[in-house]
mmCIF file of C-alpha atoms in Angstrom:
data_model
loop_
_atom_site.group_PDB
_atom_site.id
_atom_site.type_symbol
_atom_site.label_atom_id
_atom_site.label_comp_id
_atom_site.label_asym_id
_atom_site.label_seq_id
_atom_site.Cartn_x
_atom_site.Cartn_y
_atom_site.Cartn_z
ATOM 1 C CA MET A 1065 44.514 -62.965 83.379
ATOM 2 C CA SER A 1066 42.904 -66.332 83.964
ATOM 3 C CA THR A 1067 42.480 -69.240 81.617
ATOM 4 C CA SER A 1068 39.981 -71.928 80.816
ATOM 5 C CA GLY A 1069 41.831 -74.670 79.051
ATOM 6 C CA SER A 1070 43.849 -72.524 76.706
ATOM 7 C CA SER A 1071 41.236 -69.786 76.275
ATOM 8 C CA PRO A 1072 42.702 -66.714 77.969
ATOM 9 C CA ILE A 1073 40.321 -64.273 79.619
ATOM 10 C CA VAL A 1074 41.460 -60.655 79.587
ATOM 11 C CA THR A 1075 39.805 -57.491 80.851
ATOM 12 C CA ILE A 1076 40.282 -54.258 78.941
ATOM 13 C CA MET A 1077 38.495 -51.036 79.937
ATOM 14 C CA GLY A 1078 35.859 -52.919 81.868
ATOM 15 C CA CYS A 1079 35.216 -55.413 79.095
ATOM 16 C CA VAL A 1080 35.844 -59.060 79.856
ATOM 17 C CA ILE A 1081 37.091 -60.625 76.648
ATOM 18 C CA VAL A 1082 37.570 -64.276 75.791
ATOM 19 C CA ALA A 1083 38.441 -65.913 72.499
ATOM 20 C CA ILE A 1084 37.185 -69.463 72.807
ATOM 21 C CA ARG A 1085 39.641 -71.985 71.460
ATOM 22 C CA ASP A 1086 38.265 -74.703 69.263
ATOM 23 C CA ASP A 1087 36.603 -77.789 70.642
ATOM 24 C CA LEU A 1088 35.775 -77.372 74.290
ATOM 25 C CA ASP A 1089 34.017 -80.341 75.795
ATOM 26 C CA ASP A 1090 30.888 -79.761 77.897
ATOM 27 C CA ARG A 1091 32.802 -79.655 81.165
ATOM 28 C CA GLU A 1092 35.198 -77.051 79.788
ATOM 29 C CA VAL A 1093 32.276 -74.988 78.470
ATOM 30 C CA LEU A 1094 30.775 -74.854 81.973
ATOM 31 C CA MET A 1095 34.162 -74.040 83.523
ATOM 32 C CA LEU A 1096 34.581 -71.157 81.113
ATOM 33 C CA GLN A 1097 31.111 -69.867 81.987
ATOM 34 C CA ASP A 1098 31.948 -69.947 85.706
ATOM 35 C CA GLN A 1099 35.219 -68.125 85.135
ATOM 36 C CA LEU A 1100 33.554 -65.462 83.016
ATOM 37 C CA VAL A 1101 30.872 -64.812 85.638
ATOM 38 C CA GLU A 1102 33.513 -64.571 88.363
ATOM 39 C CA GLU A 1103 35.596 -62.192 86.280
ATOM 40 C CA VAL A 1104 32.560 -59.985 85.549
ATOM 41 C CA ALA A 1105 31.920 -59.705 89.285
ATOM 42 C CA ARG A 1106 35.587 -59.221 90.198
ATOM 43 C CA VAL A 1107 36.223 -56.335 87.818
ATOM 44 C CA LYS A 1108 32.644 -54.990 87.908
ATOM 45 C CA ALA A 1109 32.622 -55.350 84.149
ATOM 46 C CA ARG A 1110 30.379 -53.350 81.850
ATOM 47 C CA GLY A 1111 30.464 -55.988 79.190
ATOM 48 C CA VAL A 1112 31.536 -59.451 78.100
ATOM 49 C CA ILE A 1113 32.861 -60.151 74.632
ATOM 50 C CA ILE A 1114 32.933 -63.783 73.525
ATOM 51 C CA ASP A 1115 34.878 -64.383 70.334
ATOM 52 C CA ILE A 1116 33.755 -67.637 68.689
ATOM 53 C CA ALA A 1117 35.605 -67.160 65.387
ATOM 54 C CA SER A 1118 37.671 -70.286 65.934
ATOM 55 C CA LEU A 1119 34.606 -72.438 66.645
ATOM 56 C CA GLU A 1120 33.700 -74.626 63.695
ATOM 57 C CA ILE A 1121 30.578 -75.781 65.449
ATOM 58 C CA VAL A 1122 28.259 -74.473 68.150
ATOM 59 C CA ASP A 1123 25.855 -77.165 69.279
ATOM 60 C CA THR A 1124 22.848 -76.855 71.616
ATOM 61 C CA PHE A 1125 25.060 -77.156 74.694
ATOM 62 C CA ALA A 1126 27.474 -74.396 73.705
ATOM 63 C CA GLY A 1127 24.564 -72.328 72.386
ATOM 64 C CA ARG A 1128 22.755 -72.606 75.674
ATOM 65 C CA MET A 1129 25.912 -71.519 77.502
ATOM 66 C CA LEU A 1130 26.061 -68.357 75.367
ATOM 67 C CA GLY A 1131 22.429 -67.651 76.219
ATOM 68 C CA SER A 1132 22.801 -68.183 79.949
ATOM 69 C CA MET A 1133 26.045 -66.216 79.989
ATOM 70 C CA ALA A 1134 24.154 -63.262 78.502
ATOM 71 C CA GLN A 1135 21.412 -63.606 81.113
ATOM 72 C CA MET A 1136 23.811 -63.850 84.038
ATOM 73 C CA ALA A 1137 25.869 -60.904 82.846
ATOM 74 C CA HIS A 1138 22.671 -58.922 82.361
ATOM 75 C CA MET A 1139 21.751 -59.498 85.996
ATOM 76 C CA MET A 1140 25.153 -58.144 86.942
ATOM 77 C CA ASN A 1141 24.584 -55.056 84.808
ATOM 78 C CA ALA A 1142 26.914 -56.145 82.025
ATOM 79 C CA ARG A 1143 26.247 -56.610 78.345
ATOM 80 C CA THR A 1144 27.284 -59.786 76.508
ATOM 81 C CA ILE A 1145 28.247 -59.603 72.862
ATOM 82 C CA VAL A 1146 29.189 -62.636 70.781
ATOM 83 C CA VAL A 1147 31.557 -61.896 67.919
ATOM 84 C CA GLY A 1148 33.027 -63.738 64.954
ATOM 85 C CA MET A 1149 30.276 -66.272 64.341
ATOM 86 C CA ARG A 1150 30.977 -68.199 61.140
ATOM 87 C CA PRO A 1151 28.189 -68.210 58.521
ATOM 88 C CA ALA A 1152 27.951 -72.020 58.641
ATOM 89 C CA VAL A 1153 27.531 -71.860 62.412
ATOM 90 C CA ALA A 1154 24.753 -69.271 62.126
ATOM 91 C CA MET A 1155 22.904 -71.394 59.556
ATOM 92 C CA THR A 1156 23.281 -74.510 61.672
ATOM 93 C CA LEU A 1157 22.044 -72.821 64.857
ATOM 94 C CA VAL A 1158 18.918 -71.599 63.095
ATOM 95 C CA GLU A 1159 18.224 -75.085 61.732
ATOM 96 C CA LEU A 1160 18.708 -76.508 65.204
ATOM 97 C CA GLY A 1161 16.015 -74.113 66.381
ATOM 98 C CA MET A 1162 18.426 -72.077 68.494
ATOM 99 C CA THR A 1163 18.049 -68.448 67.579
ATOM 100 C CA LEU A 1164 19.982 -67.233 70.643
ATOM 101 C CA ASP A 1165 17.368 -64.638 71.504
ATOM 102 C CA GLY A 1166 18.798 -62.143 73.933
ATOM 103 C CA VAL A 1167 22.352 -62.680 72.784
ATOM 104 C CA GLU A 1168 23.795 -59.622 71.102
ATOM 105 C CA THR A 1169 26.243 -60.083 68.265
ATOM 106 C CA ALA A 1170 28.797 -57.904 66.537
ATOM 107 C CA LEU A 1171 31.108 -58.376 63.596
ATOM 108 C CA ASN A 1172 34.303 -58.242 65.624
ATOM 109 C CA ALA A 1173 35.666 -57.436 69.066
ATOM 110 C CA ASP A 1174 36.438 -53.847 68.043
ATOM 111 C CA ARG A 1175 32.806 -53.113 67.248
ATOM 112 C CA ALA A 1176 31.686 -54.926 70.383
ATOM 113 C CA MET A 1177 34.019 -52.747 72.503
ATOM 114 C CA SER A 1178 32.545 -49.576 70.995
ATOM 115 C CA LEU A 1179 29.013 -50.845 71.643
ATOM 116 C CA ILE A 1180 29.786 -51.617 75.265
ATOM 117 C CA LEU A 1181 31.714 -48.430 75.958
ATOM 118 C CA GLY A 1182 29.093 -46.380 74.129
ATOM 119 C CA ARG A 1183 30.015 -42.845 73.275
ATOM 120 C CA ARG A 1184 33.177 -42.890 75.309
ATOM 121 C CA ILE A 1185 35.006 -44.052 72.206
ATOM 122 C CA LYS A 1186 34.695 -41.833 69.167
ATOM 123 C CA PRO A 1187 34.442 -43.700 65.884
ATOM 124 C CA SER A 1188 37.490 -43.041 63.751
ATOM 125 C CA MET B 622 38.980 -95.428 51.309
ATOM 126 C CA THR B 623 35.482 -96.878 51.005
ATOM 127 C CA ASP B 624 36.109 -99.679 53.465
ATOM 128 C CA GLU B 625 37.917 -97.484 55.941
ATOM 129 C CA SER B 626 36.099 -96.768 59.189
ATOM 130 C CA TRP B 627 36.784 -94.932 62.424
ATOM 131 C CA THR B 628 35.210 -95.836 65.746
ATOM 132 C CA VAL B 629 35.096 -93.616 68.817
ATOM 133 C CA ALA B 630 34.065 -95.010 72.192
ATOM 134 C CA LEU B 631 31.559 -92.742 73.954
ATOM 135 C CA VAL B 632 31.954 -92.947 77.700
ATOM 136 C CA ARG B 633 32.718 -89.497 79.035
ATOM 137 C CA GLN B 634 32.080 -85.923 77.920
ATOM 138 C CA SER B 635 35.522 -85.508 76.381
ATOM 139 C CA ASP B 636 34.714 -88.432 74.053
ATOM 140 C CA VAL B 637 31.980 -86.285 72.474
ATOM 141 C CA ALA B 638 34.617 -83.708 71.535
ATOM 142 C CA PHE B 639 36.770 -86.487 70.083
ATOM 143 C CA ALA B 640 33.811 -87.804 68.057
ATOM 144 C CA ARG B 641 33.368 -84.292 66.633
ATOM 145 C CA GLN B 642 37.026 -84.216 65.569
ATOM 146 C CA VAL B 643 36.779 -87.583 63.837
ATOM 147 C CA ALA B 644 33.508 -86.562 62.133
ATOM 148 C CA MET B 645 35.215 -83.389 60.891
ATOM 149 C CA LYS B 646 38.156 -85.403 59.584
ATOM 150 C CA ALA B 647 35.842 -87.774 57.694
ATOM 151 C CA MET B 648 33.898 -84.884 56.137
ATOM 152 C CA THR B 649 37.160 -83.202 55.150
ATOM 153 C CA ALA B 650 38.300 -86.490 53.561
ATOM 154 C CA ILE B 651 35.342 -86.450 51.157
ATOM 155 C CA GLY B 652 35.858 -82.769 50.333
ATOM 156 C CA ALA B 653 32.649 -81.581 52.008
ATOM 157 C CA SER B 654 31.672 -77.901 51.960
ATOM 158 C CA ALA B 655 31.972 -75.787 55.120
ATOM 159 C CA ILE B 656 28.225 -75.753 55.707
ATOM 160 C CA LYS B 657 27.867 -79.523 55.213
ATOM 161 C CA LYS B 658 30.774 -80.133 57.586
ATOM 162 C CA THR B 659 29.379 -77.852 60.268
ATOM 163 C CA LYS B 660 25.879 -79.328 60.036
ATOM 164 C CA PHE B 661 27.077 -82.932 60.154
ATOM 165 C CA VAL B 662 29.555 -82.388 62.988
ATOM 166 C CA THR B 663 26.914 -80.520 64.997
ATOM 167 C CA ALA B 664 24.459 -83.398 64.515
ATOM 168 C CA VAL B 665 27.162 -85.859 65.612
ATOM 169 C CA SER B 666 27.778 -83.767 68.714
ATOM 170 C CA GLU B 667 24.105 -83.897 69.717
ATOM 171 C CA ILE B 668 23.743 -87.633 69.110
ATOM 172 C CA ALA B 669 27.046 -88.551 70.787
ATOM 173 C CA ARG B 670 26.146 -86.438 73.830
ATOM 174 C CA ASN B 671 22.786 -88.231 74.086
ATOM 175 C CA ALA B 672 24.607 -91.585 74.036
ATOM 176 C CA VAL B 673 26.862 -90.473 76.905
ATOM 177 C CA ILE B 674 24.175 -88.781 79.028
ATOM 178 C CA TYR B 675 21.073 -90.901 78.420
ATOM 179 C CA GLY B 676 22.482 -94.019 76.777
ATOM 180 C CA HIS B 677 24.939 -95.214 79.441
ATOM 181 C CA GLY B 678 27.704 -94.792 76.884
ATOM 182 C CA GLY B 679 28.286 -96.494 73.568
ATOM 183 C CA ALA B 680 30.258 -95.908 70.408
ATOM 184 C CA ILE B 681 30.044 -94.099 67.101
ATOM 185 C CA THR B 682 31.510 -95.443 63.874
ATOM 186 C CA PHE B 683 32.150 -93.340 60.793
ATOM 187 C CA ARG B 684 32.662 -94.648 57.295
ATOM 188 C CA VAL B 685 32.794 -93.176 53.817
ATOM 189 C CA VAL B 686 30.359 -94.553 51.259
ATOM 190 C CA GLY B 687 29.910 -93.948 47.527
ATOM 191 C CA ILE B 688 32.463 -92.909 44.958
ATOM 192 C CA GLY B 689 33.882 -89.733 43.499
ATOM 193 C CA LEU B 690 31.653 -86.705 43.830
ATOM 194 C CA HIS B 691 28.871 -88.798 45.316
ATOM 195 C CA ARG B 692 30.673 -89.773 48.450
ATOM 196 C CA SER B 693 29.098 -89.270 51.819
ATOM 197 C CA VAL B 694 29.931 -89.930 55.444
ATOM 198 C CA VAL B 695 27.783 -92.264 57.502
ATOM 199 C CA GLY B 696 27.922 -92.140 61.272
ATOM 200 C CA GLU B 697 26.325 -94.910 63.293
ATOM 201 C CA CYS B 698 25.929 -94.305 66.981
ATOM 202 C CA THR B 699 24.896 -97.099 69.311
ATOM 203 C CA ASP B 700 24.315 -96.870 73.038
ATOM 204 C CA ARG B 701 23.582 -99.198 75.935
ATOM 205 C CA GLY B 702 20.668 -97.205 77.279
ATOM 206 C CA PRO B 703 17.084 -98.096 78.126
ATOM 207 C CA GLY B 704 15.849 -97.124 74.659
ATOM 208 C CA ILE B 705 13.360 -94.399 73.824
ATOM 209 C CA ALA B 706 9.825 -95.163 74.981
ATOM 210 C CA ASP B 707 7.932 -92.696 72.781
ATOM 211 C CA MET B 708 9.849 -91.994 69.593
ATOM 212 C CA GLN B 709 7.365 -89.476 68.182
ATOM 213 C CA LEU B 710 7.578 -87.438 71.355
ATOM 214 C CA ALA B 711 11.367 -87.723 71.526
ATOM 215 C CA LEU B 712 11.690 -86.285 68.029
ATOM 216 C CA LYS B 713 9.570 -83.246 68.880
ATOM 217 C CA ASP B 714 11.276 -79.880 69.281
ATOM 218 C CA GLY B 715 11.521 -78.908 72.914
ATOM 219 C CA TYR B 716 10.810 -82.321 74.416
ATOM 220 C CA THR B 717 13.364 -83.542 76.938
ATOM 221 C CA THR B 718 13.487 -86.022 79.795
ATOM 222 C CA GLY B 719 16.683 -84.415 81.077
ATOM 223 C CA SER B 720 17.832 -80.860 81.689
ATOM 224 C CA GLY B 721 18.604 -79.951 78.081
ATOM 225 C CA LEU B 722 16.693 -77.857 75.595
ATOM 226 C CA GLY B 723 15.074 -80.771 73.811
ATOM 227 C CA LEU B 724 16.506 -79.644 70.499
ATOM 228 C CA GLY B 725 19.308 -82.180 70.135
ATOM 229 C CA LEU B 726 17.532 -85.130 68.550
ATOM 230 C CA SER B 727 14.988 -83.150 66.538
ATOM 231 C CA GLY B 728 17.628 -80.622 65.493
ATOM 232 C CA ALA B 729 20.165 -83.261 64.483
ATOM 233 C CA ARG B 730 17.555 -84.793 62.193
ATOM 234 C CA ARG B 731 17.224 -81.509 60.289
ATOM 235 C CA LEU B 732 20.993 -81.140 59.871
ATOM 236 C CA VAL B 733 21.729 -84.305 57.909
ATOM 237 C CA ASP B 734 20.667 -85.857 54.596
ATOM 238 C CA ARG B 735 19.583 -89.127 56.188
ATOM 239 C CA PHE B 736 18.548 -89.793 59.762
ATOM 240 C CA ASP B 737 17.473 -93.216 61.000
ATOM 241 C CA ILE B 738 16.759 -94.167 64.563
ATOM 242 C CA ILE B 739 16.033 -97.597 66.005
ATOM 243 C CA SER B 740 15.409 -98.069 69.676
ATOM 244 C CA SER B 741 14.396 -100.828 72.021
ATOM 245 C CA ALA B 742 14.607 -101.520 75.733
ATOM 246 C CA GLU B 743 16.774 -104.594 75.035
ATOM 247 C CA SER B 744 19.304 -103.281 72.551
ATOM 248 C CA GLY B 745 19.445 -99.563 73.322
ATOM 249 C CA THR B 746 19.304 -96.866 70.671
ATOM 250 C CA THR B 747 21.055 -96.752 67.308
ATOM 251 C CA VAL B 748 21.099 -93.512 65.344
ATOM 252 C CA THR B 749 22.404 -93.389 61.777
ATOM 253 C CA LEU B 750 23.407 -90.049 60.287
ATOM 254 C CA GLU B 751 24.455 -89.524 56.694
ATOM 255 C CA SER B 752 25.689 -86.431 54.948
ATOM 256 C CA ALA B 753 26.867 -85.951 51.376
ATOM 257 C CA ALA B 754 29.820 -83.723 50.493
ATOM 258 C CA ARG B 755 27.674 -81.024 48.880
#
């Protein structure tokens, strides 16, 4: 397990999972991105799950990080899924003009895991 | 309450995060809705970041205006930068002189109830953002 600030990064069944703690400054956002990319390479991950449920705001900087994370992971053959986006955050991102094209989303980490692992997990 | 104000110096990146926290506190103080809070704090984040990156630093001051249900938060951000040469261009989606997305200034304008910007080469740039509670 590694950490960025107090956001722990864990890998479960080839999925790199991070729950971003609230209020990262820009430097911490970039550090987290670096750590995620390194972890994806280290464990040869199939997917990255970024839980942003505790984020009250996602501005253009954090939004861009989510987008580039998805692109980088894609080039390393891993899928990135953002989970837990608050409704107010979604509305704000759209008004900002950031639609996060190319970033997959899911309701929660459970669903994201099933998406990444595909049919290997049977729905209960 | 009405004459209370909070000022955050904007010098380094971590100050932008602090400005967001203070903006959130001010919006919470007037009983703002979740969506209003998120929009205002996001706008503050964009404007405060601009002041740090392009404006050679500055400060943002928040105060609560109005009474009762008609209260709103006003944020005034001033920087020490070179000013904005072409304001119309700067407010266009996708225009940037730096490495960003060019959505910060134009996006911030859409997120608040009132957005004023004054800029000159001598006195830098001042952005005023206002958001009501509802």
